[in-house]
Amino acid sequence: MPITVSIVEDNGPTREGLSQLLNRAADFTCVSQHASGEDAVEKVPGLQPQVVLMDINLPGMNGVEAVRKLKALLPQTQFIISTVYKDSDAIFSALLAGANGYLLKQTAPKDLLAALREACAGGSPMTSQIARKIVEAFRQTRPPANETEGLTPREQEVLELLAQGYLYKEIADKLQISYRTVSTHIEHIYGKLHVRSRTQAVAIHLRQVEAARS
């Protein structure tokens, strides 16, 4: 079954281009397009897409608020924010609202599709630029203890690559292991760190890195 996606984007040509990209891919289908957050909040719940690709800078209700409202109605749906901005405040606002990933609009089509697949597989895709913004945001945070010492060397490697913004498939390629093995490592990392998302795991890792440097 193809992955079902709703697009929320106020720019008509961009919205149509994304729809065509999804419908040309064998494992995706675009089930709806919306030019505003208000329209998405009204119509998307009835469609129950697996993924919503949400522009953050919408007229009226912005993307962060739209995600917050929709996530409450569709807890199983994956929400990926798409934006031209790299603002840290916007990143964290979106993640706190329930976004599962955060991509820049200039992301290459093949990388966008890979990110949507990763989100459906339980991942939290972010472009490397966004990951670097998170790194910068945690520079000033110090950990109370070595929270990552229980991870195996391989799990430490995987966590480091997550912090650098690599997608699951890219980690698999870089470490020459299978995608399934990467997913298993990440599941173990989350369990050992007592977290439920990539963002939380990366935050702990970055605190440890900064502590080691200080």
Coordinates of C-alpha atoms in Angstrom, one line a residue:
M1 CA 0.0 0.0 0.0
P2 CA 1.4 3.5 -0.9
I3 CA 2.1 6.0 1.9
T4 CA -0.7 8.6 2.0
V5 CA 0.4 12.2 2.2
S6 CA -1.5 15.5 2.6
I7 CA 0.3 18.7 1.6
V8 CA -0.3 22.0 3.4
E9 CA 1.4 24.8 1.4
D10 CA 0.1 28.3 0.4
N11 CA 2.2 28.6 -2.7
G12 CA 0.2 27.0 -5.6
P13 CA 3.1 26.0 -7.9
T14 CA 5.1 24.5 -5.0
R15 CA 2.0 22.7 -3.8
E16 CA 1.3 21.2 -7.2
G17 CA 5.0 20.3 -7.7
L18 CA 5.0 18.4 -4.4
S19 CA 1.8 16.6 -5.4
Q20 CA 3.3 15.5 -8.7
L21 CA 6.5 14.3 -7.1
L22 CA 4.6 12.2 -4.7
N23 CA 2.2 10.7 -7.3
R24 CA 5.1 9.9 -9.6
A25 CA 6.7 7.8 -6.8
A26 CA 5.5 4.2 -6.7
D27 CA 5.2 4.1 -2.9
F28 CA 3.4 7.4 -2.4
T29 CA 0.0 9.0 -3.1
C30 CA -1.0 12.6 -2.4
V31 CA -4.5 12.4 -0.9
S32 CA -5.1 16.1 -0.5
Q33 CA -3.7 19.6 -1.0
H34 CA -4.5 22.6 1.3
A35 CA -3.6 26.3 0.9
S36 CA -4.1 27.2 4.5
G37 CA -3.9 25.8 8.0
E38 CA -7.6 26.4 8.6
D39 CA -8.5 24.3 5.5
A40 CA -6.2 21.5 6.6
V41 CA -7.5 21.4 10.2
E42 CA -11.1 21.2 8.8
K43 CA -10.4 18.5 6.1
V44 CA -7.3 16.4 6.9
P45 CA -8.8 14.6 10.0
G46 CA -11.4 13.0 7.7
L47 CA -8.6 11.7 5.4
Q48 CA -6.3 10.3 8.1
P49 CA -3.1 10.5 6.0
Q50 CA 0.0 8.8 7.2
V51 CA 2.1 11.9 6.7
V52 CA 1.3 15.6 6.6
L53 CA 3.9 17.8 4.9
M54 CA 3.3 21.2 6.5
D55 CA 4.6 24.6 5.5
I56 CA 5.4 26.6 8.6
N57 CA 4.8 30.1 7.1
L58 CA 1.1 30.1 6.2
P59 CA -1.3 33.0 6.0
G60 CA -3.7 33.1 9.0
M61 CA -3.1 30.0 11.2
N62 CA 0.6 29.2 10.9
G63 CA 2.1 25.8 10.4
V64 CA 3.0 25.3 14.1
E65 CA -0.5 26.0 15.3
A66 CA -2.0 23.8 12.5
V67 CA 0.3 20.9 13.6
R68 CA -0.7 21.4 17.2
K69 CA -4.4 21.2 16.4
L70 CA -4.1 18.3 13.9
K71 CA -1.7 16.2 16.1
A72 CA -4.4 16.2 18.8
L73 CA -6.9 14.8 16.3
L74 CA -4.4 12.5 14.5
P75 CA -1.9 11.2 17.0
Q76 CA -0.7 8.4 14.7
T77 CA 0.0 10.8 11.7
Q78 CA 3.5 11.9 11.1
F79 CA 3.9 15.7 10.7
I80 CA 6.9 17.0 8.7
I81 CA 7.5 20.7 8.7
S82 CA 8.8 22.2 5.4
T83 CA 10.3 25.7 5.5
V84 CA 12.9 28.1 4.0
Y85 CA 13.8 29.2 7.6
K86 CA 16.5 28.0 9.9
D87 CA 15.2 29.8 13.0
S88 CA 15.9 27.8 16.2
D89 CA 12.8 29.1 17.9
A90 CA 10.6 28.0 15.0
I91 CA 12.3 24.6 15.0
F92 CA 11.6 23.9 18.7
S93 CA 8.1 25.4 18.5
A94 CA 7.2 23.0 15.7
L95 CA 8.8 20.0 17.5
L96 CA 7.0 20.8 20.7
A97 CA 3.7 21.2 18.8
G98 CA 4.1 17.6 17.6
A99 CA 6.1 17.7 14.4
N100 CA 8.1 14.6 13.8
G101 CA 10.7 16.1 11.4
Y102 CA 11.8 19.4 10.0
L103 CA 13.1 19.9 6.4
L104 CA 14.2 22.9 4.4
K105 CA 12.3 23.5 1.2
Q106 CA 15.5 23.3 -0.9
T107 CA 15.8 19.6 0.1
A108 CA 16.4 17.5 -3.0
P109 CA 13.3 15.5 -4.2
K110 CA 14.9 12.1 -3.5
D111 CA 15.9 13.2 0.0
L112 CA 12.4 14.5 0.6
L113 CA 10.9 11.2 -0.3
A114 CA 13.5 9.4 1.8
A115 CA 12.6 11.6 4.7
L116 CA 8.9 10.8 4.4
R117 CA 9.6 7.1 4.3
E118 CA 11.8 7.5 7.4
A119 CA 9.0 9.3 9.2
C120 CA 6.6 6.5 8.4
A121 CA 9.2 4.0 9.8
G122 CA 9.3 5.8 13.1
G123 CA 12.1 8.2 12.4
S124 CA 12.4 11.9 12.8
P125 CA 14.1 13.2 9.7
M126 CA 15.9 16.5 9.7
T127 CA 18.2 18.1 7.2
S128 CA 21.8 18.6 8.3
Q129 CA 21.3 22.4 8.5
I130 CA 18.5 21.9 11.0
A131 CA 20.5 19.4 13.0
R132 CA 23.3 21.9 13.2
K133 CA 20.8 24.5 14.5
I134 CA 19.9 22.1 17.3
V135 CA 23.5 21.6 18.0
E136 CA 24.0 25.3 18.4
A137 CA 20.9 25.6 20.6
F138 CA 22.2 23.0 23.1
R139 CA 25.8 24.5 23.3
Q140 CA 25.0 26.2 26.6
T141 CA 23.3 23.2 28.3
R142 CA 25.3 21.1 30.7
P143 CA 24.3 17.5 31.8
P144 CA 24.2 16.4 35.4
A145 CA 25.8 13.0 34.5
N146 CA 27.1 10.9 31.7
E147 CA 23.7 9.8 30.4
T148 CA 25.1 7.9 27.3
E149 CA 27.7 5.8 29.0
G150 CA 25.4 2.7 28.8
L151 CA 25.4 2.8 25.0
T152 CA 27.5 0.3 23.1
P153 CA 30.3 1.7 20.7
R154 CA 28.0 1.0 17.7
E155 CA 25.1 2.8 19.4
Q156 CA 27.3 5.8 20.1
E157 CA 28.3 5.9 16.4
V158 CA 24.6 5.8 15.3
L159 CA 23.7 8.5 17.8
E160 CA 26.5 10.7 16.6
L161 CA 25.3 10.3 13.0
L162 CA 21.7 11.1 14.1
A163 CA 23.0 14.3 15.7
Q164 CA 24.7 15.2 12.4
G165 CA 21.4 15.0 10.6
Y166 CA 21.8 11.7 8.8
L167 CA 18.7 9.8 7.7
Y168 CA 18.4 6.1 8.6
K169 CA 19.3 5.0 5.1
E170 CA 22.4 7.2 5.1
I171 CA 23.5 5.8 8.4
A172 CA 23.1 2.3 7.1
D173 CA 25.2 3.1 4.0
K174 CA 27.9 4.9 6.0
L175 CA 28.2 2.1 8.6
Q176 CA 27.7 -0.6 6.0
I177 CA 24.8 -2.2 7.9
S178 CA 21.2 -2.8 7.0
Y179 CA 18.3 -0.3 7.4
R180 CA 16.7 -2.8 9.8
T181 CA 19.8 -2.9 11.9
V182 CA 19.9 0.9 12.2
S183 CA 16.3 0.9 13.3
T184 CA 17.1 -1.7 16.0
H185 CA 20.1 0.3 17.2
I186 CA 18.0 3.4 17.5
E187 CA 15.2 1.6 19.3
H188 CA 17.8 0.4 21.8
I189 CA 19.3 3.9 22.1
Y190 CA 15.8 5.4 22.9
G191 CA 15.2 2.7 25.5
K192 CA 18.6 3.2 27.3
L193 CA 18.2 7.0 27.3
H194 CA 14.6 6.8 28.3
V195 CA 13.5 9.0 25.4
R196 CA 10.9 8.7 22.6
S197 CA 12.2 10.8 19.8
R198 CA 15.3 11.7 17.8
T199 CA 15.2 15.2 19.2
Q200 CA 15.4 14.1 22.8
A201 CA 18.2 11.6 22.1
V202 CA 20.2 14.1 20.2
A203 CA 19.8 16.7 23.0
I204 CA 21.3 14.2 25.5
H205 CA 24.2 13.4 23.2
L206 CA 25.0 17.1 22.6
R207 CA 24.9 17.8 26.3
Q208 CA 27.5 15.1 26.8
V209 CA 29.7 16.4 24.0
E210 CA 29.7 19.9 25.5
A211 CA 30.4 18.6 28.9
A212 CA 33.4 16.7 27.6
R213 CA 34.8 19.8 26.0
S214 CA 34.4 22.0 29.1

